[in-house]
Short mmCIF file of C-alpha atoms in Angstrom, two decimals:
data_model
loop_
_atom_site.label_atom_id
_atom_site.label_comp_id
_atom_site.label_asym_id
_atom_site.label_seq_id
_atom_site.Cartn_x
_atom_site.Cartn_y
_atom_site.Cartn_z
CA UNK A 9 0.00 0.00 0.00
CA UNK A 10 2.87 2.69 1.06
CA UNK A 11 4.58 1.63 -2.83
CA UNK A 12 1.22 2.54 -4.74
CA UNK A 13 -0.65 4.75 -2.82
CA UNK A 14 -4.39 5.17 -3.92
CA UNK A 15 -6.75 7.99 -3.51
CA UNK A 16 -9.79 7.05 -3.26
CA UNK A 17 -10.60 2.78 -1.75
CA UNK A 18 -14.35 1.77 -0.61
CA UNK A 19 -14.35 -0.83 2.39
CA UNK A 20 -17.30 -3.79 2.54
CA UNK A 21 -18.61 -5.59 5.38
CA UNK A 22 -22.10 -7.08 5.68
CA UNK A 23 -24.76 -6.73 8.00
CA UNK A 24 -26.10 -2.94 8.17
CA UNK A 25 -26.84 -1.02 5.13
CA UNK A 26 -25.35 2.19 5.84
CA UNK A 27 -21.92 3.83 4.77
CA UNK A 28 -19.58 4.50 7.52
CA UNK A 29 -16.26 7.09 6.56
CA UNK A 30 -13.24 8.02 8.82
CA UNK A 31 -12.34 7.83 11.29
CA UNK A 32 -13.71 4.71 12.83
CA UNK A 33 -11.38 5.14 16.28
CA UNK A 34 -12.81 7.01 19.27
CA UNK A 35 -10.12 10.83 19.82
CA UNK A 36 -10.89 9.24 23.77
CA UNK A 37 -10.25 5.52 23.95
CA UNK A 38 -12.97 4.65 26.72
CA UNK A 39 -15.90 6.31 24.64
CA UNK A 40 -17.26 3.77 22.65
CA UNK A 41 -19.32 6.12 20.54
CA UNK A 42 -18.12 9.36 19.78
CA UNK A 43 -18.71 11.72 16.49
CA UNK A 44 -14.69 11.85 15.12
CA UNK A 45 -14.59 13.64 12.12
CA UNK A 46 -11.72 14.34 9.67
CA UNK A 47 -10.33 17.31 7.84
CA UNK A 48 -11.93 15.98 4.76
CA UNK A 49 -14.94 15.54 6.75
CA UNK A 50 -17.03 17.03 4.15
CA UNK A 51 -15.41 15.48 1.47
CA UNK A 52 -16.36 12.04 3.28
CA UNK A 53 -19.65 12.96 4.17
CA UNK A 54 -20.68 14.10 0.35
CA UNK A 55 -19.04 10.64 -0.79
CA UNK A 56 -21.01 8.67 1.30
CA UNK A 57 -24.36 10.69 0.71
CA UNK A 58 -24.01 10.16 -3.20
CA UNK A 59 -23.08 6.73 -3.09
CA UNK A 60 -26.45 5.94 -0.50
CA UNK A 61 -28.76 8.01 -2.25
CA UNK A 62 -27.55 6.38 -5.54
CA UNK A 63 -27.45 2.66 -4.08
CA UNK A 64 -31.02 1.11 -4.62
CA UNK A 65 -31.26 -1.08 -1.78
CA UNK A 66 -30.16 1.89 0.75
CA UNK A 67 -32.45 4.28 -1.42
CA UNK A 68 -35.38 2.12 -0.83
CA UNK A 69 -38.06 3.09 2.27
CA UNK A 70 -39.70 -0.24 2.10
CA UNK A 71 -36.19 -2.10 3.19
CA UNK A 72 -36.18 -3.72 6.71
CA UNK A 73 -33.83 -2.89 9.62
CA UNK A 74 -30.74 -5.04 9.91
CA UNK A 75 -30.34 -4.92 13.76
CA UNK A 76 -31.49 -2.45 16.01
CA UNK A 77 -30.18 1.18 14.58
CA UNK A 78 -32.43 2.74 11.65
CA UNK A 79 -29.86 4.85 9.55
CA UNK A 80 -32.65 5.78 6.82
CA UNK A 81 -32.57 8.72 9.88
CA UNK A 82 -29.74 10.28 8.69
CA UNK A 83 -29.68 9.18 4.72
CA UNK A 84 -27.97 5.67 5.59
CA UNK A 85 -24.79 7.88 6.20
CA UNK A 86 -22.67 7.49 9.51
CA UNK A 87 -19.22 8.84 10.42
CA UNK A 88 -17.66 5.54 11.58
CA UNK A 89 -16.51 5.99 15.28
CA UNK A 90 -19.79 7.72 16.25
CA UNK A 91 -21.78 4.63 15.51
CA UNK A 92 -19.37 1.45 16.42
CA UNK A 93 -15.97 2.10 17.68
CA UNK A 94 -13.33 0.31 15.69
CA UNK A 95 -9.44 0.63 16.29
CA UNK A 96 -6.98 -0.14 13.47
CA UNK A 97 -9.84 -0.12 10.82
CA UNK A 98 -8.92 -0.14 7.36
CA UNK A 99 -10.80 3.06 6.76
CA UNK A 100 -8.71 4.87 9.06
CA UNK A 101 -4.96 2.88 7.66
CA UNK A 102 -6.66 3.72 4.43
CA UNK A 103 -7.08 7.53 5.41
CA UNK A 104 -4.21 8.13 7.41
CA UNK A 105 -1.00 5.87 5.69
CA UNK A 106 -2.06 7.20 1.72
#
């Protein structure tokens, strides 16, 4: 990754239909959910809103909830650490080592 640095990567899990961006770790370790934006938070947050709105499964109102959260609230759009606290994510190596 360092050799051929990228610009822009998307990251996949299952489960939840929502799009998470950077950063995914807590600023404060013993928070498990805290809103931790980046400098390109913008940037991230327009990404993410294009690629939901454009996605037809996300787009859809008649889809189901997953587990317990219902991100349709906020255009199936979620800044990553603010929602499920993850440390050494790709989306932040991705973010921070490129």
């Amino acid at each position: 990754m360092q050799r051929y640095p990228f610009v822009l990567s998307a990251n996949l899990h299952g489960g939840e239909l929502v799009v998470t961006y950077p950063f995914d770790m807590t600023r404060t370790y013993w928070k498990a959910q805290e809103l931790t934006p980046t400098p390109d938070d913008g940037v991230f947050r327009w990404l993410a809103t294009v690629y939901a709105a454009s996605n037809l499964a996300m787009a859809s109102g008649e889809r189901r909830r997953c587990h317990y959260d219902d991100f349709m609230r906020f255009g199936n759009v979620v800044n990553g650490a603010s929602w499920h606290t993850v440390a050494g994510s790709m989306n932040d190596f991705s973010y921070l080592h490129t």
